Short mmCIF file of C-alpha atoms and ligand atoms in Angstrom, two decimals:
data_model
loop_
_atom_site.label_atom_id
_atom_site.label_comp_id
_atom_site.label_asym_id
_atom_site.label_seq_id
_atom_site.Cartn_x
_atom_site.Cartn_y
_atom_site.Cartn_z
CA UNK A 80 -54.61 11.01 5.91
CA UNK A 81 -52.17 12.82 8.22
CA UNK A 82 -50.46 14.53 5.09
CA UNK A 83 -54.01 15.32 4.05
CA UNK A 84 -54.48 17.15 7.08
CA UNK A 85 -51.39 18.79 7.23
CA UNK A 86 -51.84 20.19 3.80
CA UNK A 87 -55.33 21.53 4.80
CA UNK A 88 -53.95 22.85 7.93
CA UNK A 89 -51.45 24.87 6.10
CA UNK A 90 -53.69 25.96 3.30
CA UNK A 91 -55.04 29.30 4.56
CA UNK A 92 -51.48 30.77 4.49
CA UNK A 93 -50.40 28.60 1.43
CA UNK A 94 -49.93 31.29 -1.17
CA UNK A 95 -47.61 33.50 0.90
CA UNK A 96 -43.85 33.17 0.30
CA UNK A 97 -41.94 30.85 2.74
CA UNK A 98 -40.26 33.06 5.37
CA UNK A 99 -36.71 32.26 6.05
CA UNK A 100 -36.25 30.18 9.25
CA UNK A 101 -35.77 32.78 12.25
CA UNK A 102 -32.53 31.18 13.83
CA UNK A 103 -31.66 32.68 17.54
CA UNK A 104 -28.34 33.54 18.03
CA UNK A 105 -26.59 30.79 19.72
CA UNK A 106 -25.67 31.21 23.41
CA UNK A 107 -22.21 31.53 24.03
CA UNK A 108 -20.41 28.36 24.48
CA UNK A 109 -23.18 26.46 22.86
CA UNK A 110 -22.87 25.05 19.20
CA UNK A 111 -25.02 26.47 16.89
CA UNK A 112 -28.11 24.81 15.81
CA UNK A 113 -27.63 23.50 12.08
CA UNK A 114 -29.90 25.38 9.47
CA UNK A 115 -32.77 23.03 8.72
CA UNK A 116 -32.71 21.44 5.20
CA UNK A 117 -35.68 22.46 3.04
CA UNK A 118 -38.68 20.30 3.68
CA UNK A 119 -37.03 18.85 6.65
CA UNK A 120 -39.24 19.09 9.93
CA UNK A 121 -38.90 18.84 13.58
CA UNK A 122 -35.65 16.88 13.46
CA UNK A 123 -33.89 20.00 12.68
CA UNK A 124 -35.89 22.04 15.05
CA UNK A 125 -33.56 23.84 17.87
CA UNK A 126 -35.94 23.36 20.79
CA UNK A 127 -37.53 19.81 21.20
CA UNK A 128 -41.17 19.58 20.34
CA UNK A 129 -40.93 22.79 18.27
CA UNK A 130 -42.07 21.92 14.66
CA UNK A 131 -41.11 23.70 11.45
CA UNK A 132 -43.52 22.61 8.76
CA UNK A 133 -42.34 21.51 5.27
CA UNK A 134 -41.45 24.53 2.84
CA UNK A 135 -43.77 23.46 0.19
CA UNK A 136 -47.37 24.60 0.93
CA UNK A 137 -50.23 23.27 -0.12
CA UNK A 138 -52.58 25.07 -2.77
CA UNK A 139 -54.23 28.05 -0.93
CA UNK A 140 -57.69 26.49 -1.99
CA UNK A 141 -57.58 22.71 -1.80
CA UNK A 142 -61.36 22.85 -3.05
CA UNK A 143 -61.18 24.83 -6.01
CA UNK A 144 -61.88 21.88 -8.43
CA UNK A 145 -64.87 20.48 -6.40
CA UNK A 146 -68.18 20.98 -7.75
CA UNK A 147 -70.31 22.40 -4.94
CA UNK A 148 -72.32 25.60 -4.63
CA UNK A 149 -71.36 28.81 -2.91
CA UNK A 150 -72.83 27.58 0.35
CA UNK A 151 -71.30 24.35 0.08
CA UNK A 152 -67.75 25.78 -0.88
CA UNK A 153 -67.87 28.20 2.00
CA UNK A 154 -69.00 25.30 4.50
CA UNK A 155 -65.96 22.87 2.97
CA UNK A 156 -63.36 25.51 3.37
CA UNK A 157 -64.33 26.14 7.37
CA UNK A 158 -65.13 22.22 8.10
CA UNK A 159 -63.48 20.29 5.25
CA UNK A 160 -64.11 16.95 7.11
CA UNK A 161 -67.76 17.05 5.90
CA UNK A 162 -66.70 16.48 2.20
CA UNK A 163 -65.28 12.85 2.70
CA UNK A 164 -68.32 12.06 5.03
CA UNK A 165 -70.88 13.17 2.03
CA UNK A 166 -68.85 11.60 -0.36
CA UNK A 167 -68.83 8.52 1.52
CA UNK A 168 -72.66 8.59 2.12
CA UNK A 169 -73.29 9.20 -1.79
CA UNK A 170 -71.00 6.16 -2.48
CA UNK A 171 -72.34 3.90 0.16
CA UNK A 172 -74.67 1.05 -0.98
CA UNK A 173 -77.24 -1.24 0.70
CA UNK A 174 -77.54 -4.92 -0.60
CA UNK A 175 -81.12 -5.90 -1.57
CA UNK A 176 -82.32 -9.24 -0.67
CA UNK A 177 -85.47 -10.96 0.60
CA UNK A 178 -84.39 -9.95 4.43
CA UNK A 179 -83.73 -6.45 3.41
CA UNK A 180 -87.02 -5.38 5.32
CA UNK A 181 -85.16 -5.95 8.78
CA UNK A 182 -82.53 -3.21 7.88
CA UNK A 183 -85.43 -0.55 8.63
CA UNK A 184 -85.87 -1.31 12.38
CA UNK A 185 -82.32 0.59 13.37
CA UNK A 186 -83.56 3.56 11.80
CA UNK A 187 -86.84 3.25 13.27
CA UNK A 188 -85.56 2.95 16.70
CA UNK A 189 -83.43 6.05 16.13
CA UNK A 190 -86.53 7.89 14.91
CA UNK A 191 -88.33 6.97 18.16
CA UNK A 192 -85.34 8.31 20.07
CA UNK A 193 -85.45 11.61 18.49
CA UNK A 194 -89.08 11.77 19.30
CA UNK A 195 -88.33 11.08 22.92
CA UNK A 196 -85.62 14.20 22.99
CA UNK A 197 -88.17 16.40 21.37
CA UNK A 198 -91.22 15.60 23.65
CA UNK A 199 -89.10 15.21 26.58
CA UNK A 200 -87.68 18.88 26.49
CA UNK A 201 -91.29 19.80 26.13
CA UNK A 202 -92.32 18.14 29.11
CA UNK A 203 -89.44 19.50 30.99
CA UNK A 204 -90.79 22.87 30.61
CA UNK A 205 -93.49 22.02 33.14
CA UNK A 206 -92.22 19.28 35.11
CA UNK A 207 -90.87 19.28 38.69
CA UNK A 208 -89.08 16.47 39.97
CA UNK A 209 -90.35 16.73 43.67
CA UNK A 210 -92.37 14.66 45.92
CA UNK A 211 -94.88 17.54 46.52
CA UNK A 212 -95.21 18.72 42.80
CA UNK A 213 -94.42 15.85 40.57
CA UNK A 214 -97.93 14.19 40.28
CA UNK A 215 -99.69 17.44 40.22
CA UNK A 216 -97.57 18.74 37.41
CA UNK A 217 -98.43 15.52 35.33
CA UNK A 218 -102.19 16.40 35.93
CA UNK A 219 -101.69 20.12 35.06
CA UNK A 220 -99.78 18.99 31.72
CA UNK A 221 -102.29 16.45 30.93
CA UNK A 222 -105.34 18.67 31.55
CA UNK A 223 -104.40 22.31 31.39
CA UNK A 224 -101.08 22.86 29.03
CA UNK A 225 -102.31 23.31 25.42
CA UNK A 226 -101.53 19.89 23.72
CA UNK A 227 -99.73 18.81 26.83
CA UNK A 228 -101.90 15.65 27.09
CA UNK A 229 -100.68 15.10 23.32
CA UNK A 230 -96.99 15.42 24.10
CA UNK A 231 -97.26 13.30 27.31
CA UNK A 232 -98.85 10.35 25.53
CA UNK A 233 -96.51 10.65 22.66
CA UNK A 234 -93.76 10.47 24.79
CA UNK A 235 -95.00 7.50 26.80
CA UNK A 236 -95.85 5.53 23.64
CA UNK A 237 -92.80 6.44 21.90
CA UNK A 238 -90.61 5.15 24.84
CA UNK A 239 -92.52 1.78 24.30
CA UNK A 240 -92.09 1.68 20.71
CA UNK A 241 -88.48 2.41 20.75
CA UNK A 242 -87.93 -0.47 23.33
CA UNK A 243 -89.95 -2.60 20.87
CA UNK A 244 -87.86 -1.71 17.60
CA UNK A 245 -84.74 -1.87 19.70
CA UNK A 246 -85.55 -5.66 20.62
CA UNK A 247 -86.61 -6.19 16.88
CA UNK A 248 -83.63 -4.75 15.81
CA UNK A 249 -81.33 -6.66 18.05
CA UNK A 250 -82.83 -9.93 17.12
CA UNK A 251 -82.88 -9.45 13.27
CA UNK A 252 -79.40 -8.45 13.35
CA UNK A 253 -78.49 -11.58 15.48
CA UNK A 254 -80.45 -13.72 13.20
CA UNK A 255 -78.95 -12.39 10.09
CA UNK A 256 -75.47 -12.71 11.87
CA UNK A 257 -74.82 -9.01 10.95
CA UNK A 258 -72.38 -9.05 14.32
CA UNK A 259 -69.82 -11.05 12.59
CA UNK A 260 -66.56 -9.64 11.66
CA UNK A 261 -66.03 -6.90 11.15
CA UNK A 262 -69.15 -5.63 12.73
CA UNK A 263 -68.33 -7.02 16.35
CA UNK A 264 -68.33 -3.37 17.93
CA UNK A 265 -71.52 -2.54 16.34
CA UNK A 266 -73.27 -5.33 18.26
CA UNK A 267 -71.57 -4.60 21.57
CA UNK A 268 -72.66 -0.65 21.22
CA UNK A 269 -75.73 -1.67 20.13
CA UNK A 270 -76.27 -3.93 23.21
CA UNK A 271 -74.99 -1.03 25.38
CA UNK A 272 -77.77 1.08 23.79
CA UNK A 273 -80.45 -1.28 24.80
CA UNK A 274 -79.43 -1.44 28.37
CA UNK A 275 -79.35 2.35 28.45
CA UNK A 276 -82.72 2.33 26.68
CA UNK A 277 -84.03 -0.07 29.41
CA UNK A 278 -82.70 2.51 32.04
CA UNK A 279 -84.40 5.19 30.38
CA UNK A 280 -87.67 3.00 30.73
CA UNK A 281 -86.86 2.28 34.42
CA UNK A 282 -86.19 5.88 35.66
CA UNK A 283 -88.69 7.31 33.90
CA UNK A 284 -91.35 5.48 34.94
CA UNK A 285 -91.11 6.95 38.50
CA UNK A 286 -91.33 10.40 37.48
CA UNK A 287 -95.27 10.89 37.39
CA UNK A 288 -94.81 9.85 40.97
CA UNK A 289 -98.16 7.64 41.04
CA UNK A 290 -98.95 4.69 43.14
CA UNK A 291 -98.24 2.01 40.50
CA UNK A 292 -94.93 3.58 39.62
CA UNK A 293 -93.93 4.17 43.31
CA UNK A 294 -94.54 0.40 44.29
CA UNK A 295 -92.79 -1.02 41.02
CA UNK A 296 -89.81 0.99 41.63
CA UNK A 297 -89.93 -0.10 45.15
CA UNK A 298 -89.80 -3.93 43.89
CA UNK A 299 -87.24 -3.14 41.23
CA UNK A 300 -84.92 -1.33 43.31
CA UNK A 301 -85.17 -3.95 45.90
CA UNK A 302 -83.68 -6.58 43.39
CA UNK A 303 -80.03 -6.18 43.84
CA UNK A 304 -80.11 -6.67 47.54
CA UNK A 305 -79.55 -10.11 47.38
CA UNK A 306 -76.14 -9.88 45.49
CA UNK A 307 -72.94 -9.09 47.32
CA UNK A 308 -72.83 -5.29 47.76
CA UNK A 309 -76.22 -4.86 46.79
CA UNK A 310 -77.54 -3.12 49.79
CA UNK A 311 -74.91 -0.22 48.69
CA UNK A 312 -75.98 0.12 45.13
CA UNK A 313 -79.87 0.03 46.42
CA UNK A 314 -79.16 2.84 48.90
CA UNK A 315 -77.22 4.95 46.05
CA UNK A 316 -80.19 4.19 43.67
CA UNK A 317 -82.87 5.32 46.36
CA UNK A 318 -81.01 7.77 48.05
CA UNK A 319 -81.69 6.35 51.27
CA UNK A 320 -83.20 2.95 52.55
CA UNK A 321 -86.66 3.50 50.74
CA UNK A 322 -87.94 4.92 47.97
CA UNK A 323 -88.52 8.66 48.76
CA UNK A 324 -88.61 12.08 47.26
CA UNK A 325 -84.92 11.65 47.20
CA UNK A 326 -85.21 8.56 44.75
CA UNK A 327 -87.37 10.62 42.56
CA UNK A 328 -84.70 13.29 42.27
CA UNK A 329 -82.02 10.76 41.40
CA UNK A 330 -84.22 8.80 38.80
CA UNK A 331 -84.83 12.22 37.14
CA UNK A 332 -80.96 13.24 37.10
CA UNK A 333 -80.40 9.82 35.31
CA UNK A 334 -83.31 10.30 33.20
CA UNK A 335 -82.75 13.58 31.74
CA UNK A 336 -78.83 14.06 32.33
CA UNK A 337 -76.91 10.69 32.69
CA UNK A 338 -78.70 8.69 30.34
CA UNK A 339 -79.03 10.96 27.55
CA UNK A 340 -75.49 11.91 27.61
CA UNK A 341 -74.37 8.19 27.64
CA UNK A 342 -76.70 7.32 24.65
CA UNK A 343 -75.39 9.95 22.81
CA UNK A 344 -71.90 8.73 22.93
CA UNK A 345 -72.44 5.33 22.22
CA UNK A 346 -75.15 6.07 19.63
CA UNK A 347 -72.59 8.50 17.66
CA UNK A 348 -70.29 5.27 17.82
CA UNK A 349 -73.23 2.91 16.52
CA UNK A 350 -74.02 5.27 13.52
CA UNK A 351 -70.30 6.12 12.69
CA UNK A 352 -69.87 2.18 12.42
CA UNK A 353 -73.01 1.73 10.33
CA UNK A 354 -71.77 4.19 8.11
CA UNK A 355 -68.09 3.46 8.01
CA UNK A 356 -68.73 -0.57 7.53
CA UNK A 357 -72.25 -0.40 5.63
CA UNK A 358 -75.06 -2.92 6.04
CA UNK A 359 -73.84 -6.52 6.00
CA UNK A 360 -75.71 -9.37 3.71
CA UNK A 361 -76.56 -12.67 5.38
CA UNK A 362 -74.18 -15.54 5.11
CA UNK A 363 -73.87 -17.11 1.78
CA UNK A 364 -76.29 -14.86 0.15
CA UNK A 365 -73.74 -13.43 -2.11
CA UNK A 366 -72.33 -16.68 -3.19
CA UNK A 367 -75.82 -18.06 -3.76
CA UNK A 368 -76.54 -15.20 -6.19
CA UNK A 369 -79.39 -14.01 -3.69
CA UNK A 370 -78.61 -10.44 -3.60
CA UNK A 371 -80.84 -8.73 -6.06
CA UNK A 372 -78.71 -5.74 -6.29
CA UNK A 373 -77.40 -2.67 -4.42
CA UNK A 374 -79.06 0.58 -3.86
CA UNK A 375 -77.47 3.77 -2.87
CA UNK A 376 -77.73 4.78 0.73
CA UNK A 377 -78.18 8.38 -0.12
CA UNK A 378 -80.84 9.32 -1.17
CA UNK A 379 -82.56 6.24 -2.21
CA UNK A 380 -82.34 3.94 1.25
CA UNK A 381 -82.52 7.20 3.34
CA UNK A 382 -85.60 8.01 1.38
CA UNK A 383 -87.07 4.42 1.94
CA UNK A 384 -86.12 4.79 5.89
CA UNK A 385 -88.20 8.22 5.79
CA UNK A 386 -91.33 6.25 4.58
CA UNK A 387 -90.71 3.85 7.39
CA UNK A 388 -90.45 7.01 9.89
CA UNK A 389 -93.80 8.33 8.74
CA UNK A 390 -95.57 5.08 9.15
CA UNK A 391 -94.13 4.93 12.51
CA UNK A 392 -95.13 8.31 13.31
CA UNK A 393 -98.68 7.68 12.31
CA UNK A 394 -98.88 4.37 14.37
CA UNK A 395 -97.48 6.74 17.30
CA UNK A 396 -100.07 9.25 17.10
CA UNK A 397 -102.79 6.86 16.57
CA UNK A 398 -101.74 5.01 19.71
CA UNK A 399 -101.23 8.16 21.74
CA UNK A 400 -104.87 9.33 20.85
CA UNK A 401 -106.84 6.01 21.03
CA UNK A 402 -104.89 4.34 24.01
CA UNK A 403 -103.92 7.06 26.29
CA UNK A 404 -101.82 5.92 29.56
CA UNK A 405 -103.39 6.69 32.85
CA UNK A 406 -102.04 8.90 35.46
CA UNK A 407 -103.34 6.86 38.24
CA UNK A 408 -103.65 8.24 41.91
CA UNK A 409 -100.76 9.88 43.70
CA UNK A 410 -98.20 7.93 45.49
CA UNK A 411 -98.59 7.44 49.17
CA UNK A 412 -95.50 5.70 50.79
CA UNK A 413 -97.74 5.00 53.91
CA UNK A 414 -100.43 2.83 52.23
CA UNK A 415 -99.99 -0.85 52.00
CA UNK A 416 -98.94 -1.64 48.28
CA UNK A 417 -101.93 -2.49 45.83
CA UNK A 418 -102.13 -6.17 44.49
CA UNK A 419 -100.82 -6.87 41.06
CA UNK A 420 -97.87 -4.63 41.24
CA UNK A 421 -95.65 -5.57 38.21
CA UNK A 422 -92.79 -3.72 36.12
CA UNK A 423 -93.29 -2.28 32.37
CA UNK A 424 -93.77 -5.13 30.00
CA UNK A 425 -90.09 -5.17 28.73
CA UNK A 426 -89.16 -6.16 32.19
CA UNK A 427 -91.57 -8.99 32.28
CA UNK A 428 -89.16 -11.80 31.45
CA UNK A 429 -86.70 -11.06 34.27
CA UNK A 430 -89.72 -10.12 36.43
CA UNK A 431 -90.94 -13.79 35.90
CA UNK A 432 -87.79 -15.36 36.27
CA UNK A 433 -87.21 -14.15 39.66
CA UNK A 434 -90.67 -15.46 40.57
CA UNK A 435 -89.96 -18.84 39.29
CA UNK A 436 -86.71 -18.97 41.69
CA UNK A 437 -88.80 -18.17 44.94
CA UNK A 438 -86.84 -20.59 46.99
CA UNK A 439 -83.83 -20.05 49.34
CA UNK A 440 -81.08 -18.41 47.51
CA UNK A 441 -82.92 -18.67 44.18
CA UNK A 442 -83.32 -14.82 43.71
CA UNK A 443 -79.41 -14.51 43.60
CA UNK A 444 -79.18 -17.51 41.45
CA UNK A 445 -81.76 -15.98 39.24
CA UNK A 446 -79.49 -12.97 38.99
CA UNK A 447 -76.38 -15.07 38.68
CA UNK A 448 -77.90 -16.80 35.55
CA UNK A 449 -79.22 -13.75 34.00
CA UNK A 450 -75.86 -12.03 34.32
CA UNK A 451 -74.00 -14.70 32.54
CA UNK A 452 -76.69 -14.88 30.06
CA UNK A 453 -76.26 -11.15 29.24
CA UNK A 454 -72.19 -11.63 29.14
CA UNK A 455 -72.48 -14.48 26.49
CA UNK A 456 -74.98 -12.48 24.68
CA UNK A 457 -72.66 -9.62 24.60
CA UNK A 458 -69.85 -11.58 23.66
CA UNK A 459 -71.41 -13.57 20.76
CA UNK A 460 -69.76 -11.92 17.96
CA UNK A 461 -66.51 -13.25 19.54
CA UNK A 462 -67.51 -16.63 19.95
CA UNK A 463 -69.32 -17.38 16.94
CA UNK A 464 -66.08 -17.72 15.01
CA UNK A 465 -67.62 -19.61 12.18
CA UNK A 466 -69.89 -16.83 11.28
CA UNK A 467 -66.72 -14.58 11.16
CA UNK A 468 -65.40 -16.83 8.75
CA UNK A 469 -68.55 -16.61 6.60
CA UNK A 470 -69.70 -20.08 7.34
CA UNK A 471 -73.48 -20.79 8.74
CA UNK A 472 -73.51 -21.26 12.51
CA UNK A 473 -76.83 -23.13 13.19
CA UNK A 474 -75.74 -23.36 16.86
CA UNK A 475 -75.93 -19.94 17.31
CA UNK A 476 -79.35 -19.66 15.37
CA UNK A 477 -80.59 -22.25 18.13
CA UNK A 478 -79.34 -20.17 20.85
CA UNK A 479 -80.97 -17.14 19.43
CA UNK A 480 -84.24 -18.98 19.39
CA UNK A 481 -84.08 -20.10 22.84
CA UNK A 482 -83.38 -16.82 23.95
CA UNK A 483 -86.11 -15.21 22.07
CA UNK A 484 -88.56 -18.18 23.22
CA UNK A 485 -87.54 -17.68 26.65
CA UNK A 486 -88.37 -13.96 26.76
CA UNK A 487 -91.72 -14.40 24.88
CA UNK A 488 -93.02 -17.18 26.92
CA UNK A 489 -91.88 -15.53 30.24
CA UNK A 490 -93.46 -12.43 29.20
CA UNK A 491 -96.73 -14.27 28.01
CA UNK A 492 -96.87 -15.64 31.71
CA UNK A 493 -96.93 -12.65 33.36
CA UNK A 494 -99.39 -11.28 30.98
CA UNK A 495 -101.71 -14.34 31.75
CA UNK A 496 -101.04 -13.81 35.34
CA UNK A 497 -101.58 -9.98 35.74
CA UNK A 498 -102.94 -8.77 32.42
CA UNK A 499 -101.89 -5.78 30.48
C1 HEM B 163 -80.92 2.86 20.63
C2 HEM B 163 -80.86 2.06 19.92
C3 HEM B 163 -80.37 1.55 18.79
C4 HEM B 163 -80.26 2.39 17.52
C5 HEM B 163 -80.74 3.89 17.36
C6 HEM B 163 -79.46 1.58 16.48
C7 HEM B 163 -79.47 2.16 15.04
C8 HEM B 163 -79.16 1.53 14.01
C9 HEM B 163 -79.18 1.63 12.76
C10 HEM B 163 -79.81 3.14 12.30
C11 HEM B 163 -78.56 0.93 11.90
C12 HEM B 163 -78.47 0.84 10.40
C13 HEM B 163 -79.53 0.16 9.83
C14 HEM B 163 -79.98 -1.31 9.98
O1 HEM B 163 -79.17 -2.27 10.12
O2 HEM B 163 -80.92 -1.51 10.83
C15 HEM B 163 -77.96 -0.35 13.11
C16 HEM B 163 -77.31 -1.31 12.42
C17 HEM B 163 -76.90 -2.37 13.43
N1 HEM B 163 -77.07 -2.33 14.76
FE1 HEM B 163 -78.27 -0.73 15.97
N2 HEM B 163 -79.36 0.47 16.96
C18 HEM B 163 -79.83 0.31 18.31
C19 HEM B 163 -79.55 -0.84 19.00
C20 HEM B 163 -78.84 -1.91 18.65
C21 HEM B 163 -78.95 -3.09 19.29
C22 HEM B 163 -79.81 -3.44 20.82
C23 HEM B 163 -78.03 -3.99 18.86
C24 HEM B 163 -77.88 -5.34 19.08
C25 HEM B 163 -77.28 -5.92 20.40
C26 HEM B 163 -77.60 -3.56 17.50
C27 HEM B 163 -76.84 -3.94 16.57
C28 HEM B 163 -76.60 -3.40 15.22
C29 HEM B 163 -75.90 -4.36 14.30
C30 HEM B 163 -75.24 -5.50 14.42
C31 HEM B 163 -75.87 -3.45 13.07
C32 HEM B 163 -75.59 -3.79 11.63
C33 HEM B 163 -76.44 -4.30 10.89
C34 HEM B 163 -75.87 -4.68 9.52
O3 HEM B 163 -74.74 -4.33 8.89
O4 HEM B 163 -76.50 -5.70 8.85
N3 HEM B 163 -78.06 -2.10 17.39
N4 HEM B 163 -78.33 0.19 14.23
#
């Protein structure tokens, strides 16, 4: 690869005759540097770190034999790394088996994330992150800006669908043991993406500056207080001892700058790994002849992905139009918190756990248990050594079922108590 790069780097000046090495006259008293042998690089150079390229140059046009159109050729010459990526995508194959359906959820998560970026940018044109203006701006977007209501509803629904898809994607890759060697980092990067996605939900919730969001953020940002050093963290999150306009500015900065930046970084790594390592097949499927065949990633799988995206888009528009999210009433920090304050549904499991542990020291215990659980969950690919040897690991399947059951039961309990 390095050799390949060198060849390409020198390709532009390739046809020129090699110039004789310019040897500086040696300083009096100093020995003359030895003339470099043809093809010998840096070692023969007079100054340390000065590199003399090999005398044999690569062909001036390394792509002269490749079969691409005029535009492709122009691009290749300037950005040659695209060619191996495209070649790779054309060669990449996706195994077909009875669980193949679950491969579509990663792509769907990505689709809703793209919708978030587009609609988020449009909302930014009219939103102002200040205590005085935020709520009024939401009302303005919802009632005055042409199609503003649609953009806002799509943004809110797409956020929920993205979280849902990320959860389905995580549990499906868990049960198919897709995290096993060599895909450990796909799992780790994926988990970080889920945490960042939840961060988007948390920070975005306060932005309309309505009563519900205000008090839910009050409760949510209170949680770390019971942990050592938590007071400090709460102050940093809130920009003061209480939720205020300062908190709104901080949440806004995290929502539109910090989190998108981090997601872009981690998502690039996740998707690069998806391309390089390809899709896995469940353990034992190959040996048992359960792989029906392979289909090309490009264009067959991608086209099917696109069908999934279109279905996702239709569902999104249906939800946005038929079940609009309310704006509520403007937050007033001076009034008492209304009854039944709860976070967004994807935090209900943690919320219920905290409620279950409402005894002396219980909240801290719940936080510790949850943190240990999250650490074990992220380390699963390294602990499940059986799966990495392509052996079935039923203990981990049971573990996954227990985690899923815990989340569903706790979420359902909040629903029973508070309703939707
Ligand atoms: C923003 C969130 C995420 C996006 C956009 C995303 C995107 C994708 C895409 C497009 C694929 C390839 C298609 C597929 O197998 O579904 C994939 C594969 C994968 N993802 Fe994610 N993902 C996200 C979150 C997660 C999470 C939360 C996990 C687990 C903790 C995870 C773990 C994996 C694994 C292990 C694979 C490999 C699947 C296989 O080879 O069989 N991802 N991801």
